[in-house]
Tab-separated table of C-alpha atoms in Angstrom:
chain	number	residue	atom	x	y	z
A	1	MET	CA	62.879	38.432	43.240
A	2	MET	CA	65.443	41.122	41.975
A	3	LYS	CA	62.799	44.046	42.767
A	4	LYS	CA	62.228	42.856	46.282
A	5	THR	CA	65.955	42.942	47.205
A	6	ILE	CA	66.477	46.362	45.511
A	7	LEU	CA	63.580	47.376	47.705
A	8	LYS	CA	64.790	46.111	50.771
A	9	VAL	CA	67.997	47.829	50.120
A	10	SER	CA	66.809	51.199	49.276
A	11	THR	CA	64.513	51.050	52.311
A	12	ALA	CA	67.634	50.257	54.537
A	13	ALA	CA	69.464	53.060	52.969
A	14	LEU	CA	66.673	55.670	53.514
A	15	LEU	CA	66.485	54.413	57.259
A	16	LEU	CA	70.296	54.993	57.808
A	17	THR	CA	70.042	58.318	56.152
A	18	GLN	CA	67.327	59.414	58.520
A	19	ILE	CA	69.216	58.032	61.462
A	20	PHE	CA	72.463	59.873	60.601
A	21	SER	CA	70.513	63.083	59.810
A	22	VAL	CA	68.806	62.955	63.426
A	23	GLY	CA	72.154	62.037	64.900
A	24	GLY	CA	73.989	64.777	63.277
A	25	ALA	CA	71.294	67.512	64.320
A	26	SER	CA	71.501	66.333	67.997
A	27	ALA	CA	75.216	66.469	67.933
A	28	LYS	CA	75.255	69.805	66.224
A	29	ALA	CA	72.758	70.983	68.900
A	30	VAL	CA	74.965	69.696	71.910
A	31	ASP	CA	78.262	71.212	70.330
A	32	THR	CA	76.216	74.753	69.909
A	33	ALA	CA	74.913	74.814	73.398
A	34	ALA	CA	78.218	73.655	75.099
A	35	PRO	CA	80.273	76.955	74.113
A	36	ARG	CA	77.207	79.128	75.271
A	37	VAL	CA	77.143	77.438	78.676
A	38	ALA	CA	81.151	77.859	79.216
A	39	ALA	CA	80.916	81.455	78.046
A	40	THR	CA	78.379	82.145	80.648
A	41	ALA	CA	80.277	80.396	83.490
A	42	THR	CA	83.300	82.461	82.215
A	43	ALA	CA	81.594	85.659	82.414
A	44	LYS	CA	80.376	84.986	85.692
A	45	ALA	CA	83.624	84.095	87.163
A	46	ALA	CA	85.215	87.086	85.673
A	47	VAL	CA	83.119	89.640	87.554
A	48	PRO	CA	85.371	91.082	90.210
A	49	VAL	CA	84.133	91.622	93.857
A	50	MET	CA	84.001	95.070	94.922
A	51	THR	CA	86.055	95.505	98.176
A	52	ASP	CA	86.052	99.243	98.505
A	53	ASN	CA	84.915	102.607	96.915
A	54	LEU	CA	87.921	104.703	97.907
A	55	PHE	CA	88.177	105.904	94.391
A	56	LYS	CA	85.049	107.790	94.605
A	57	TYR	CA	86.585	110.106	97.195
A	58	GLY	CA	89.849	110.630	95.314
A	59	LEU	CA	91.706	107.788	97.098
A	60	LYS	CA	94.206	105.774	94.998
A	61	LYS	CA	95.136	102.406	96.728
A	62	THR	CA	98.938	101.456	96.690
A	63	VAL	CA	97.684	97.822	97.863
A	64	ASN	CA	94.465	95.949	97.347
A	65	LEU	CA	92.291	94.437	99.754
A	66	PRO	CA	92.348	92.380	102.053
A	67	VAL	CA	94.958	93.955	104.132
A	68	THR	CA	96.427	92.481	107.363
A	69	VAL	CA	97.994	94.334	110.080
A	70	THR	CA	99.617	92.679	113.164
A	71	ALA	CA	100.775	94.255	116.599
A	72	GLY	CA	101.402	92.482	119.815
A	73	GLY	CA	99.633	89.182	118.992
A	74	LEU	CA	96.396	91.138	117.461
A	75	SER	CA	95.768	90.535	113.687
A	76	TYR	CA	93.452	92.743	112.010
A	77	THR	CA	92.268	92.218	108.487
A	78	LEU	CA	90.300	94.495	106.383
A	79	HIS	CA	88.259	92.721	103.729
A	80	LYS	CA	85.859	95.477	102.695
A	81	ILE	CA	85.327	99.221	103.218
A	82	MET	CA	82.563	101.322	101.696
A	83	ILE	CA	81.904	105.119	102.365
A	84	TYR	CA	78.513	106.361	102.049
A	85	ASP	CA	76.961	109.881	102.409
A	86	ILE	CA	75.414	109.814	105.820
A	87	ASP	CA	71.813	109.984	104.608
A	88	SER	CA	72.297	107.959	101.433
A	89	LYS	CA	69.811	104.940	101.045
A	90	GLU	CA	72.592	102.497	101.748
A	91	ALA	CA	73.718	104.186	104.918
A	92	LYS	CA	70.266	104.114	106.136
A	93	ALA	CA	69.548	100.694	105.454
A	94	ILE	CA	72.443	99.825	107.699
A	95	ARG	CA	71.706	102.307	110.312
A	96	ASN	CA	68.340	101.454	110.698
A	97	LYS	CA	68.765	97.679	110.667
A	98	TYR	CA	71.201	97.881	113.523
A	99	GLY	CA	70.481	100.923	115.373
A	100	TYR	CA	73.536	103.210	114.220
A	101	GLY	CA	72.767	106.731	115.507
A	102	LYS	CA	74.039	109.815	113.312
A	103	TYR	CA	76.853	111.039	115.990
A	104	SER	CA	79.654	109.480	117.964
A	105	ASP	CA	82.139	110.771	120.457
A	106	TYR	CA	84.215	111.870	117.685
A	107	PHE	CA	81.610	113.841	115.386
A	108	ARG	CA	78.547	115.841	116.062
A	109	ASN	CA	77.622	116.348	112.515
A	110	PRO	CA	79.418	113.641	110.318
A	111	GLN	CA	78.931	113.648	106.622
A	112	TYR	CA	79.579	109.955	106.131
A	113	PHE	CA	78.869	106.655	107.310
A	114	VAL	CA	81.664	103.890	106.729
A	115	TRP	CA	80.852	100.233	106.607
A	116	THR	CA	83.683	97.804	107.240
A	117	LYS	CA	84.060	94.016	107.044
A	118	ILE	CA	86.959	92.737	109.044
A	119	THR	CA	88.483	89.751	110.755
A	120	ILE	CA	90.167	89.902	114.219
A	121	ALA	CA	92.493	87.243	115.591
A	122	ASN	CA	93.995	86.996	118.972
A	123	ASN	CA	97.349	85.189	118.787
A	124	SER	CA	98.682	86.475	122.163
A	125	LYS	CA	98.447	85.278	125.400
A	126	LYS	CA	96.169	87.733	126.850
A	127	ILE	CA	92.538	88.525	126.535
A	128	LEU	CA	91.674	90.752	123.496
A	129	GLN	CA	88.562	92.799	124.465
A	130	ARG	CA	86.495	95.903	124.166
A	131	ASN	CA	83.793	95.943	126.818
A	132	ALA	CA	83.089	97.440	130.287
A	133	SER	CA	86.237	95.805	131.419
A	134	ASP	CA	88.570	97.557	128.759
A	135	VAL	CA	86.888	100.388	126.699
A	136	SER	CA	90.142	101.325	124.704
A	137	ASN	CA	90.164	100.702	121.009
A	138	LYS	CA	92.852	98.516	119.542
A	139	TRP	CA	92.476	99.728	116.126
A	140	PHE	CA	92.212	102.941	114.158
A	141	LEU	CA	91.301	103.878	110.537
A	142	GLY	CA	92.894	107.248	109.748
A	143	MET	CA	91.802	109.335	106.529
A	144	LYS	CA	94.107	112.551	107.269
A	145	ASP	CA	96.099	113.777	110.069
A	146	SER	CA	93.949	113.931	113.341
A	147	GLY	CA	91.217	112.338	111.188
A	148	ASP	CA	90.422	108.817	112.608
A	149	LEU	CA	86.888	107.454	111.823
A	150	GLY	CA	84.528	107.524	114.855
A	151	PRO	CA	83.179	104.065	115.863
A	152	ALA	CA	79.602	104.284	115.814
A	153	MET	CA	77.434	102.079	118.358
A	154	PRO	CA	74.952	99.678	116.853
A	155	TYR	CA	72.392	100.181	119.704
A	156	PHE	CA	70.067	97.448	118.677
A	157	VAL	CA	72.976	94.739	119.197
A	158	ALA	CA	75.577	96.451	121.184
A	159	ASP	CA	75.041	94.200	124.156
A	160	LYS	CA	75.616	91.145	121.865
A	161	LYS	CA	79.298	90.044	122.561
A	162	ASN	CA	81.203	88.852	119.412
A	163	ASN	CA	78.296	89.764	117.204
A	164	THR	CA	79.117	88.742	113.632
A	165	SER	CA	76.708	91.276	111.877
A	166	ALA	CA	77.519	94.657	113.979
A	167	LEU	CA	80.484	94.528	116.182
A	168	TRP	CA	80.497	96.628	119.437
A	169	SER	CA	81.474	94.573	122.398
A	170	PHE	CA	83.831	91.664	121.960
A	171	LYS	CA	86.196	89.369	124.034
A	172	LEU	CA	88.449	87.017	122.390
A	173	LYS	CA	90.713	84.527	124.292
A	174	PRO	CA	94.142	83.378	123.108
A	175	GLY	CA	93.837	81.443	119.846
A	176	GLU	CA	90.187	82.928	119.003
A	177	LYS	CA	89.276	84.888	116.061
A	178	LEU	CA	86.286	86.722	114.870
A	179	THR	CA	84.814	87.837	111.282
A	180	THR	CA	82.252	90.406	111.537
A	181	TYR	CA	81.176	94.077	110.371
A	182	GLU	CA	81.926	97.454	112.005
A	183	GLY	CA	80.406	100.976	111.329
A	184	TYR	CA	81.842	104.492	111.664
A	185	VAL	CA	80.834	107.913	111.003
A	186	TYR	CA	83.366	110.764	109.709
A	187	GLU	CA	83.370	114.309	108.580
A	188	GLY	CA	86.085	116.258	106.671
A	189	LYS	CA	88.490	115.576	103.929
A	190	PHE	CA	89.863	112.350	102.584
A	191	GLU	CA	93.805	112.626	102.280
A	192	TYR	CA	95.085	109.143	102.649
A	193	PHE	CA	93.813	105.888	104.362
A	194	VAL	CA	95.835	104.045	107.185
A	195	ILE	CA	95.247	101.111	109.579
A	196	SER	CA	96.992	101.583	113.089
A	197	LEU	CA	96.887	98.845	115.597
A	198	PHE	CA	97.886	99.340	119.547
A	199	PHE	CA	97.910	96.136	121.441
A	200	ASN	CA	99.885	94.360	124.132
A	201	GLY	CA	102.546	97.275	124.183
A	202	ALA	CA	103.094	97.270	120.529
A	203	PHE	CA	102.274	99.339	117.536
A	204	SER	CA	101.902	98.842	113.994
A	205	GLU	CA	100.518	100.662	110.873
A	206	LYS	CA	99.908	100.077	107.364
A	207	PHE	CA	99.029	102.714	104.695
A	208	ILE	CA	96.352	101.448	102.065
A	209	VAL	CA	96.435	104.983	100.194
A	210	ASP	CA	99.748	106.769	100.761
A	211	ARG	CA	99.928	110.104	102.397
A	212	PRO	CA	100.161	112.976	99.855
A	213	GLU	CA	103.374	114.738	99.063
A	214	GLU	CA	103.933	118.097	100.875
A	215	GLY	CA	101.799	120.673	99.188
A	216	ASN	CA	99.437	118.284	97.473
A	217	SER	CA	97.161	117.671	100.558
A	218	LYS	CA	93.392	118.217	99.028
């Protein structure tokens, strides 16, 4: 009788030992895996979003994007600006997709293609538009004195009003806004970067890269 009791106790102890061993191994596996998942998520979250490559052209920002400028009820926000050599693979991919030519009214032999992401909002009481009824530009991006970027026409989508992939013709009623992309061409030096707005009798500008001190122009 005593032998049977000892056998039962030994068997129970062995089973408990196995259960705790398995439980401990599982718990250890979970505890080890959790930090790895957290570390991966943190690494992904830490990757900064690239909003410009101005540094590549010797331009040092004084403010970070996005930047908003307002004038006369027009609000213009620049989210992103990327400058590419005109014949680079990046520039060709965008130009071929939307039909951007190599020339503009401003430049006959541009060296660069510039791609921007913007949001425009009409907070005025009048129509904000660029089309056959009003061909005037409402904003300008300048890189040096008398050196504005030249708006490039995306021929494949130029007739699509308020196009969100490549802007040309647009019309916004009071209270409306539009987030889209806009292409430019440019030739010459990069000395600073300023956004200028003219709308509804008002003017405003904001420097993203300050004008160099006299005698320090590139």
